[in-house]
XYZ file of C-alpha atoms in Angstrom:
651
model
C -113.146 68.801 70.040
C -116.429 70.569 70.241
C -119.180 68.392 68.795
C -121.302 69.730 65.955
C -125.061 69.378 66.326
C -127.716 69.237 63.646
C -130.581 70.223 66.010
C -132.135 73.613 65.490
C -130.849 76.545 67.483
C -133.758 78.427 68.930
C -134.474 81.738 70.516
C -137.892 81.431 72.127
C -139.798 83.789 74.478
C -142.214 81.961 76.711
C -144.421 83.370 79.391
C -143.177 82.140 82.759
C -146.622 82.485 84.198
C -148.163 80.114 81.576
C -145.387 77.569 82.139
C -146.193 77.530 85.883
C -149.907 77.110 85.225
C -150.594 80.581 86.561
C -152.215 83.635 85.053
C -149.934 86.589 84.448
C -150.550 89.752 86.517
C -150.085 93.295 85.340
C -146.936 94.901 86.734
C -147.090 98.497 87.664
C -143.838 100.524 88.079
C -143.219 101.925 91.566
C -140.469 103.813 93.383
C -140.109 101.198 96.036
C -139.388 97.488 96.391
C -139.800 95.400 99.581
C -137.322 95.246 102.364
C -139.591 92.869 104.150
C -139.083 89.569 102.315
C -141.234 86.695 103.575
C -141.573 83.016 102.703
C -144.029 80.236 103.339
C -143.175 76.551 103.835
C -144.864 74.710 100.957
C -142.970 71.472 101.284
C -145.983 69.271 101.981
C -148.130 70.926 99.241
C -145.263 70.469 96.789
C -144.792 66.792 97.589
C -141.424 67.287 99.187
C -141.678 64.756 102.060
C -138.290 63.977 103.541
C -136.850 62.232 106.590
C -135.298 63.807 109.623
C -131.655 62.908 109.118
C -128.151 64.295 108.824
C -127.324 66.180 105.696
C -123.955 66.796 104.091
C -123.929 70.288 102.757
C -126.338 71.611 100.247
C -128.608 70.184 97.532
C -127.994 69.753 93.826
C -130.617 71.733 91.922
C -130.739 71.112 88.129
C -133.183 70.462 85.277
C -132.377 66.740 85.022
C -134.643 65.974 82.077
C -134.370 69.373 80.338
C -138.053 70.122 80.502
C -137.700 73.660 81.797
C -138.334 72.950 85.466
C -135.828 72.488 88.256
C -135.472 68.983 89.885
C -134.038 68.331 93.244
C -131.218 65.927 94.163
C -131.051 65.677 97.961
C -128.810 63.763 100.287
C -129.131 62.614 103.903
C -125.480 61.537 104.340
C -125.494 57.844 105.220
C -128.998 57.428 106.502
C -131.125 57.149 103.325
C -130.348 56.795 99.616
C -130.266 59.800 97.279
C -133.692 61.454 97.097
C -134.463 62.616 93.541
C -137.587 64.649 93.308
C -138.653 65.387 89.717
C -140.687 68.481 88.954
C -144.217 67.850 87.557
C -144.391 71.266 85.901
C -147.161 72.565 88.213
C -145.188 73.491 91.287
C -145.191 69.938 92.677
C -142.649 67.148 92.813
C -142.611 63.350 92.650
C -140.083 61.224 94.450
C -138.325 58.845 92.032
C -137.127 55.318 92.758
C -133.703 55.138 94.334
C -131.011 55.951 91.801
C -128.242 54.538 94.064
C -128.237 52.364 97.193
C -127.809 53.835 100.609
C -124.163 54.676 101.156
C -121.763 57.092 102.892
C -122.825 59.865 100.513
C -121.223 63.293 100.399
C -121.193 65.677 97.442
C -123.179 65.411 94.206
C -123.227 67.138 90.898
C -125.387 67.055 87.703
C -124.032 67.610 84.213
C -124.308 66.364 80.623
C -120.990 64.633 80.136
C -122.062 62.667 77.006
C -123.880 65.635 75.352
C -127.152 63.771 74.888
C -129.368 66.534 76.279
C -130.169 65.243 79.767
C -128.091 65.441 82.946
C -125.952 62.644 84.428
C -124.992 62.482 88.103
C -121.674 62.303 89.894
C -121.558 61.311 93.584
C -118.695 61.354 96.095
C -118.571 58.522 98.619
C -116.683 58.533 101.902
C -113.727 56.167 102.356
C -114.422 54.669 105.783
C -112.164 57.173 107.549
C -109.444 56.178 105.108
C -109.762 52.419 105.552
C -111.661 51.836 102.340
C -111.046 54.625 99.791
C -113.915 54.813 97.315
C -113.994 55.972 93.634
C -116.666 58.449 92.839
C -119.693 57.028 91.105
C -120.893 58.095 87.617
C -124.664 57.572 86.979
C -125.598 57.948 83.393
C -129.087 59.265 82.719
C -130.683 56.932 80.160
C -134.156 58.458 79.537
C -134.820 58.861 83.241
C -133.151 55.631 84.324
C -129.738 55.978 85.972
C -127.093 53.409 85.153
C -123.803 53.098 87.044
C -121.078 53.606 84.459
C -118.203 53.952 86.834
C -116.351 50.850 85.520
C -117.114 51.364 81.842
C -116.015 55.014 82.057
C -112.591 54.000 83.417
C -113.152 55.546 86.877
C -113.146 52.575 89.218
C -109.408 52.180 89.779
C -108.739 55.366 91.845
C -110.406 55.708 95.215
C -110.269 58.369 97.854
C -112.130 59.766 100.860
C -114.652 61.496 98.630
C -116.096 64.857 99.669
C -116.914 67.088 96.710
C -117.281 66.523 92.962
C -117.640 69.133 90.215
C -118.391 68.983 86.503
C -116.159 71.425 84.682
C -114.617 71.939 81.324
C -111.007 72.394 82.522
C -109.325 72.480 79.090
C -112.095 74.400 77.265
C -112.536 71.757 74.603
C -116.300 71.751 74.924
C -116.981 68.629 76.944
C -117.222 68.190 80.711
C -114.309 66.859 82.635
C -114.628 66.619 86.386
C -112.693 67.105 89.576
C -112.919 65.211 92.809
C -111.870 67.002 96.056
C -111.286 64.710 98.996
C -110.524 64.482 102.717
C -106.864 64.193 103.750
C -105.467 60.871 102.708
C -103.918 58.391 105.081
C -100.406 56.966 104.772
C -101.462 53.725 103.065
C -103.461 55.458 100.270
C -101.771 55.323 96.893
C -104.026 57.667 94.838
C -103.653 61.469 95.011
C -105.629 63.363 97.537
C -107.564 65.184 94.838
C -108.182 63.829 91.334
C -108.877 65.266 87.858
C -110.527 63.116 85.239
C -110.337 64.233 81.578
C -113.249 63.515 79.307
C -111.772 61.715 76.259
C -115.106 61.069 74.599
C -117.180 57.976 73.916
C -118.269 58.008 77.530
C -114.763 57.498 78.937
C -112.419 59.454 81.164
C -108.700 59.286 82.002
C -106.779 60.422 85.049
C -104.910 63.695 84.339
C -102.035 64.550 86.753
C -102.032 68.090 88.213
C -99.573 68.488 91.024
C -100.809 71.738 92.547
C -104.501 70.666 92.373
C -103.784 67.246 93.823
C -102.369 68.731 96.943
C -105.030 71.307 97.729
C -105.894 71.082 101.434
C -109.626 71.369 101.332
C -112.842 69.371 101.118
C -115.156 71.994 99.527
C -114.750 74.175 96.426
C -116.516 76.970 94.641
C -115.877 77.175 90.890
C -115.616 80.745 89.732
C -113.853 83.182 87.425
C -112.643 85.953 89.753
C -110.478 87.710 87.162
C -112.921 87.494 84.248
C -110.484 85.747 81.886
C -113.019 83.016 80.934
C -110.854 80.370 82.623
C -111.946 78.367 85.636
C -110.645 79.479 89.073
C -111.178 77.696 92.411
C -111.955 78.851 95.923
C -110.945 75.950 98.209
C -112.029 75.679 101.838
C -113.279 73.226 104.491
C -113.432 74.942 107.866
C -110.165 73.439 109.087
C -107.511 74.813 106.739
C -107.015 78.322 105.489
C -109.034 79.518 102.529
C -107.077 79.099 99.341
C -107.630 80.559 95.858
C -106.281 78.962 92.708
C -106.167 80.538 89.279
C -106.711 78.200 86.335
C -104.307 78.011 83.459
C -106.706 76.336 81.011
C -104.417 73.241 80.776
C -105.314 71.185 83.896
C -102.869 73.165 85.982
C -103.442 75.826 88.653
C -101.477 78.610 90.327
C -101.958 79.385 93.978
C -102.819 83.113 94.065
C -104.056 83.264 97.657
C -101.397 85.648 98.971
C -101.682 87.884 95.941
C -105.445 88.266 96.436
C -105.740 88.142 100.255
C -102.350 89.230 101.413
C -100.456 87.666 104.310
C -103.660 87.711 106.370
C -105.230 84.659 104.797
C -105.311 83.055 108.208
C -108.209 85.422 109.010
C -110.422 83.426 106.579
C -109.877 80.099 108.248
C -113.194 78.520 109.278
C -114.889 79.201 105.887
C -117.674 76.626 105.461
C -119.458 77.993 102.391
C -118.765 80.516 99.669
C -121.241 82.450 97.573
C -120.459 84.404 94.391
C -122.566 87.358 93.278
C -122.116 90.742 91.636
C -123.364 92.705 94.614
C -122.556 96.110 93.043
C -123.431 95.358 89.420
C -120.064 96.280 88.051
C -119.604 93.115 86.000
C -117.428 90.896 88.238
C -118.039 88.442 91.033
C -117.881 89.489 94.651
C -117.652 86.779 97.370
C -119.433 86.132 100.666
C -117.659 83.706 103.048
C -119.844 82.014 105.653
C -117.674 81.021 108.575
C -118.163 78.793 111.514
C -117.202 75.554 113.255
C -118.119 72.041 112.177
C -119.221 69.175 114.419
C -115.729 67.909 115.176
C -114.586 71.382 116.152
C -117.685 71.989 118.177
C -116.976 68.838 120.095
C -114.680 70.400 122.585
C -115.923 72.135 125.732
C -119.116 73.463 124.072
C -122.363 74.230 125.903
C -125.656 76.061 125.384
C -127.683 77.336 128.324
C -131.220 78.598 128.022
C -132.272 80.311 131.197
C -135.864 80.529 130.134
C -136.329 76.788 129.532
C -133.848 75.890 132.274
C -131.956 73.543 129.901
C -128.262 73.069 129.513
C -126.761 71.132 126.590
C -123.185 70.168 126.253
C -120.762 68.514 123.786
C -117.241 67.404 124.385
C -114.552 65.404 122.579
C -114.685 61.645 122.373
C -110.929 61.159 122.820
C -109.261 59.980 126.072
C -110.249 62.696 128.564
C -111.817 63.576 131.906
C -114.028 66.739 132.281
C -116.693 68.007 134.571
C -119.239 70.691 135.418
C -121.318 71.775 138.418
C -125.024 72.375 137.870
C -127.425 74.285 140.109
C -131.028 73.077 139.941
C -134.213 75.036 140.379
C -136.465 74.293 143.398
C -139.085 73.040 140.957
C -139.844 69.276 141.397
C -137.912 69.258 144.704
C -134.743 70.337 142.964
C -134.438 67.178 140.901
C -132.173 66.980 137.848
C -133.683 65.801 134.543
C -131.370 63.969 132.147
C -132.066 63.772 128.415
C -130.452 63.146 125.040
C -127.349 61.345 126.234
C -125.510 60.303 123.066
C -122.052 59.601 121.655
C -121.107 59.900 117.987
C -119.975 56.378 117.083
C -116.349 55.924 116.044
C -115.612 52.709 114.262
C -117.914 50.784 116.716
C -115.366 51.244 119.519
C -118.071 52.184 122.080
C -121.414 50.491 121.830
C -122.839 52.497 124.781
C -121.660 54.927 127.406
C -122.722 54.036 130.890
C -124.321 56.522 133.297
C -123.564 56.212 137.069
C -125.667 57.899 139.746
C -124.560 58.952 143.203
C -121.664 57.943 145.448
C -122.508 54.256 145.068
C -122.424 54.539 141.236
C -125.883 53.202 140.554
C -125.949 52.170 136.877
C -129.019 53.403 134.973
C -130.222 53.065 131.420
C -128.723 55.697 129.085
C -131.165 58.632 129.327
C -132.948 59.406 126.077
C -135.997 61.399 126.951
C -136.457 63.081 130.377
C -135.120 60.729 133.099
C -135.749 62.508 136.426
C -133.190 61.899 139.128
C -134.035 62.969 142.718
C -131.570 64.490 145.041
C -131.937 61.643 147.515
C -131.241 59.013 144.835
C -128.157 60.801 143.642
C -126.645 61.722 146.992
C -122.839 61.907 147.052
C -120.183 61.664 144.398
C -117.815 58.670 143.791
C -114.137 59.022 144.611
C -112.991 56.567 141.936
C -113.885 57.191 138.310
C -112.042 54.447 136.450
C -114.463 53.443 133.701
C -115.713 55.115 130.587
C -119.000 56.764 131.466
C -120.970 59.646 132.899
C -120.876 60.216 136.680
C -123.642 62.323 138.287
C -123.963 63.083 142.052
C -125.872 65.437 144.304
C -123.618 67.604 146.579
C -126.316 69.406 148.548
C -127.776 72.945 148.424
C -129.246 72.249 144.977
C -125.724 71.656 143.560
C -124.935 68.663 141.319
C -121.689 67.383 140.014
C -121.438 65.886 136.493
C -118.195 64.356 135.182
C -117.470 62.243 132.123
C -114.535 59.966 131.543
C -113.285 58.319 128.296
C -110.427 55.837 128.880
C -109.395 55.876 125.231
C -110.200 57.568 121.845
C -113.635 55.943 121.683
C -116.067 58.393 119.975
C -116.125 61.427 117.729
C -117.970 63.339 120.423
C -120.150 62.906 123.501
C -123.417 64.832 124.158
C -125.797 65.290 127.008
C -128.654 67.592 128.102
C -129.852 68.600 131.576
C -133.118 70.204 132.528
C -134.405 72.133 135.530
C -131.028 73.942 135.656
C -130.892 77.530 136.720
C -127.119 77.976 136.706
C -123.764 76.280 136.215
C -120.057 76.451 136.944
C -117.799 74.789 134.427
C -114.255 73.585 134.971
C -113.321 74.998 131.595
C -114.018 78.015 129.455
C -116.910 77.191 127.175
C -115.935 77.438 123.518
C -117.149 80.493 121.531
C -118.602 78.961 118.361
C -119.082 82.321 116.544
C -116.819 83.544 113.804
C -117.393 86.809 111.805
C -118.365 86.290 108.153
C -116.299 87.870 105.327
C -117.450 89.964 102.392
C -114.898 90.435 99.581
C -115.415 93.099 96.940
C -113.919 92.357 93.570
C -112.115 95.365 92.134
C -111.022 94.239 88.636
C -109.550 90.973 89.875
C -108.310 92.332 93.323
C -110.251 91.270 96.357
C -110.902 93.950 99.015
C -112.174 92.956 102.443
C -115.366 94.976 103.268
C -116.555 92.733 105.995
C -117.100 95.740 108.301
C -120.206 96.429 106.253
C -121.862 93.199 107.492
C -124.524 93.410 110.262
C -123.695 91.986 113.731
C -126.144 89.143 113.315
C -123.774 87.512 110.824
C -121.186 87.000 113.602
C -122.366 83.501 114.452
C -121.656 79.840 113.625
C -122.673 79.966 109.998
C -122.721 76.833 107.856
C -124.157 78.091 104.568
C -124.998 81.033 102.402
C -127.024 81.536 99.166
C -127.272 84.704 97.079
C -130.242 86.041 95.130
C -132.360 89.068 94.482
C -135.201 88.115 96.777
C -137.142 91.405 96.371
C -136.487 91.987 92.667
C -134.809 95.389 93.209
C -131.732 94.567 90.981
C -129.452 94.107 94.045
C -128.260 90.656 95.253
C -129.200 89.658 98.758
C -127.918 86.747 100.879
C -129.605 84.126 103.079
C -127.089 83.025 105.736
C -127.666 79.659 107.426
C -126.828 79.676 111.131
C -125.992 76.417 112.948
C -127.760 77.606 116.062
C -127.517 76.291 119.606
C -126.349 72.770 120.403
C -129.864 71.420 120.553
C -131.959 74.281 119.196
C -132.519 75.588 115.681
C -132.410 79.418 115.380
C -133.642 81.645 112.586
C -131.317 82.191 109.669
C -130.323 85.714 108.730
C -131.601 87.302 105.539
C -129.426 90.226 104.333
C -131.235 92.648 102.125
C -128.898 94.643 99.962
C -129.427 98.424 100.461
C -126.814 99.463 97.959
C -123.387 100.977 98.650
C -122.367 97.643 100.250
C -124.825 98.045 103.160
C -127.188 95.271 104.194
C -130.281 95.133 106.388
C -130.433 91.984 108.499
C -133.755 90.347 109.239
C -134.893 87.113 110.946
C -138.576 87.719 110.437
C -138.712 86.102 106.982
C -140.635 82.955 107.999
C -138.140 80.611 106.324
C -137.593 78.900 109.669
C -140.189 76.133 110.085
C -137.851 74.252 112.501
C -136.969 77.228 114.684
C -136.699 76.062 118.315
C -136.556 72.391 117.372
C -133.729 69.951 117.788
C -131.998 70.578 114.425
C -129.446 72.949 112.911
C -128.905 75.272 109.992
C -126.896 73.782 107.179
C -127.112 74.846 103.511
C -129.620 75.493 100.758
C -130.237 76.895 97.328
C -132.215 79.790 95.822
C -134.135 79.283 92.584
C -137.639 80.086 91.198
C -139.253 76.636 91.513
C -142.666 77.722 90.217
C -141.437 80.311 87.611
C -143.537 83.122 89.090
C -140.645 85.596 89.028
C -139.740 85.408 92.697
C -136.745 83.548 94.094
C -137.646 80.705 96.436
C -135.510 78.686 98.857
C -134.780 75.049 99.418
C -133.179 74.649 102.817
C -131.634 71.582 104.525
C -131.872 71.392 108.310
C -129.021 69.361 109.735
C -129.086 66.562 112.309
C -132.776 65.796 113.183
C -134.077 68.167 110.485
C -135.804 67.828 107.127
C -135.550 69.522 103.727
C -137.895 72.451 103.351
C -139.136 74.246 100.283
C -139.951 77.889 101.082
C -142.061 79.792 98.534
C -141.349 83.541 98.250
C -144.656 85.158 99.149
C -143.399 88.787 99.240
C -145.722 91.316 97.667
C -143.784 92.401 94.609
C -146.435 93.500 92.223
C -144.547 96.696 91.554
C -141.144 95.102 90.848
C -140.443 93.518 87.488
C -138.316 90.467 86.701
C -136.962 88.301 83.939
C -136.116 84.602 83.796
C -133.559 83.565 81.234
C -133.241 79.834 80.349
C -129.880 79.093 78.864
C -129.559 75.999 76.636
C -126.661 74.666 74.490
C -124.584 76.762 72.127
C -124.753 76.379 68.382
C -121.769 74.042 68.515
C -123.435 71.863 71.215
C -121.614 73.178 74.275
C -123.726 72.760 77.483
C -124.633 75.739 79.659
C -121.998 75.314 82.438
C -119.914 78.511 82.774
C -122.056 80.508 80.336
C -122.150 84.197 81.215
C -125.450 86.124 81.157
C -125.592 89.908 80.973
C -128.653 92.040 80.859
C -129.158 95.797 80.620
C -132.171 97.944 81.429
C -132.541 101.757 81.453
C -131.365 101.830 85.085
C -129.102 98.852 85.717
C -126.673 96.312 84.233
C -126.582 92.762 85.741
C -124.394 89.717 85.358
C -124.577 86.041 86.371
C -122.661 82.857 85.516
C -124.424 79.527 84.954
C -123.560 76.902 87.551
C -123.678 77.077 91.346
C -124.021 80.487 92.878
C -122.742 79.108 96.212
C -121.187 75.847 97.252
C -120.192 73.515 100.062
C -119.978 69.884 98.920
C -122.521 69.677 96.085
C -122.841 71.458 92.772
C -126.048 72.843 91.113
C -126.673 73.740 87.468
C -128.856 76.753 87.627
C -129.435 77.529 84.008
C -132.814 79.224 84.505
C -131.433 82.588 85.637
C -133.498 85.028 87.709
C -132.978 88.791 87.508
C -134.956 91.362 89.491
C -135.571 94.473 87.420
C -137.143 96.921 89.970
C -139.211 99.481 88.041
C -137.773 98.745 84.595
C -140.552 97.806 82.247
C -138.328 96.646 79.380
C -134.911 95.027 78.854
C -132.509 96.846 76.571
C -130.354 93.823 75.808
C -129.618 90.215 76.798
C -126.198 88.714 76.009
C -125.385 85.042 76.667
C -121.755 83.998 76.062
C -120.930 80.267 76.203
C -117.515 78.962 77.138
C -116.718 78.150 73.507
C -116.720 81.941 72.889
C -119.983 82.029 70.975
C -122.692 84.393 72.029
C -126.263 85.390 71.258
C -127.687 88.908 71.619
C -131.345 89.865 72.141
C -132.525 93.457 72.144
C -135.678 95.130 73.443
C -137.119 92.201 75.412
C -140.320 92.406 77.503
C -140.193 91.889 81.251
C -142.032 89.434 83.507
C -141.474 86.518 81.197
C -139.137 83.626 80.644
C -136.724 84.121 77.747
C -135.098 80.985 76.337
C -131.718 81.305 74.653
C -129.903 78.526 72.829
C -130.681 74.954 71.840
C -132.921 73.643 74.601
C -132.872 69.959 73.557
C -129.346 69.587 72.025
């Protein structure tokens, strides 16, 4: 049942500039908005100091303490504990004490499951490659202190190889249930692959069977409502299996509608790593951008990157039982020596502590090269005839030609990696893998999805790991930031797609949201939100592998483009903002957004401070917020360039 609340329901209009500690500037209508969106890295100034570590999908952005400012929940996979940065209200953040010990952390989600006005946290933990299935963890927010309530809530008995968690009101009874989407289970696992937990009140949950949902083959999900029936639907994907779409029935059951929506060609959408939902044509329904690429395990098979300018060749190959090779041609620089660097194997259950490196015909054993080990032609003369041990074998053949082979005598690693410098050319024994996949754009025509991917610029045909939508230039049209994985050992610029209307996009890589460009990291995933409430959408981006989290402030000159920020609270009956629909109208445009995550991989955000660009409109005709309990609030004739609060903000 929906809980009644005695707290006062408020409709408050607050200046966003005053909230951010800034003075409001006068907005002047103009006939143009900017196609040249630019950002500035303000991570250090904002107090966002993070480690160079692996990520696991995107962040969780939410107003944890309901003070009107977004807080940041960040993960670094298994290398550091969860990093919770709380907003100070002045555009800066403070790192909190660890809310959970370091673990094999995957997806996260924030939501108010107990309806006390602040947000609690769900986290998904890995299951040791299936050897130790783990239950998700429920961390109750008790006035800023997080208490592990997994056992008390009745969640500790069912474990899995956790990947993604989502707060969602599956049965529309007003409180938040949740779903756990997991990696493929192994034979000895007794629990379902995917699990639904129903909120039964008093801080407790119970397992609710759902045959179709439990057998979804995916590790990532986007929650959406593609047919506008006010019932949860699911886009399920993971890069390995085909994209699948499930229509919710409002009773913990789902129907697979993939073929109805995508036709028999659903195989064409395999490789989807992130999905964004956005109304790109302002017609009142959600369209979908599918970022497609290849993950680390797929990359680890005959992959190489060669930079002729820097004379560097990087390679990755599988860590299973195998024997491969490549011939390198060195430049005459430094007497034609070969420089070895960044030899590494991705550990697999501690089966391989180190991978030996042998030089020349006599198989001289050297220390595993980490940074720039120079090997002369004389030292490496000849190539061994017997390669019977796991390791790298490197020999000089003459005429500036080198032979490199690698052997694994069993399935010992997830992948093997190495880099070679002073290389001017190569001849591989195999066809290097093409890591690029074309992205997909699906237009929603009244619940029917139409593939209009041909409209996407050529720069989107890459290995893309993430995508986030947002109106970055305040022109009323939704744009996309597409996160590109890049080269094997080199970060490249992400692609910003500026919506030109009529389903055309201008691609740019000169947006400056690329602090780590050229460094040894990769594009992953992020989120778009207005962190300082100045009316411009900013970016939080996570750089994978050896990268950090970066906060990019939108510094585009938009003095002639108006905006509004709408903060959505609880409904009169106490229903939280998840799934609430926000519609605004001006004299020139109608716009629509849904509260929750606008894009998703493993984690879920609660973006309840909604940003709309208004272009030259200097007033808002109407604002309508409709909660999932069916209640709604209407505001008419609202001013622009301010934050409008709708609903009970404190519950």
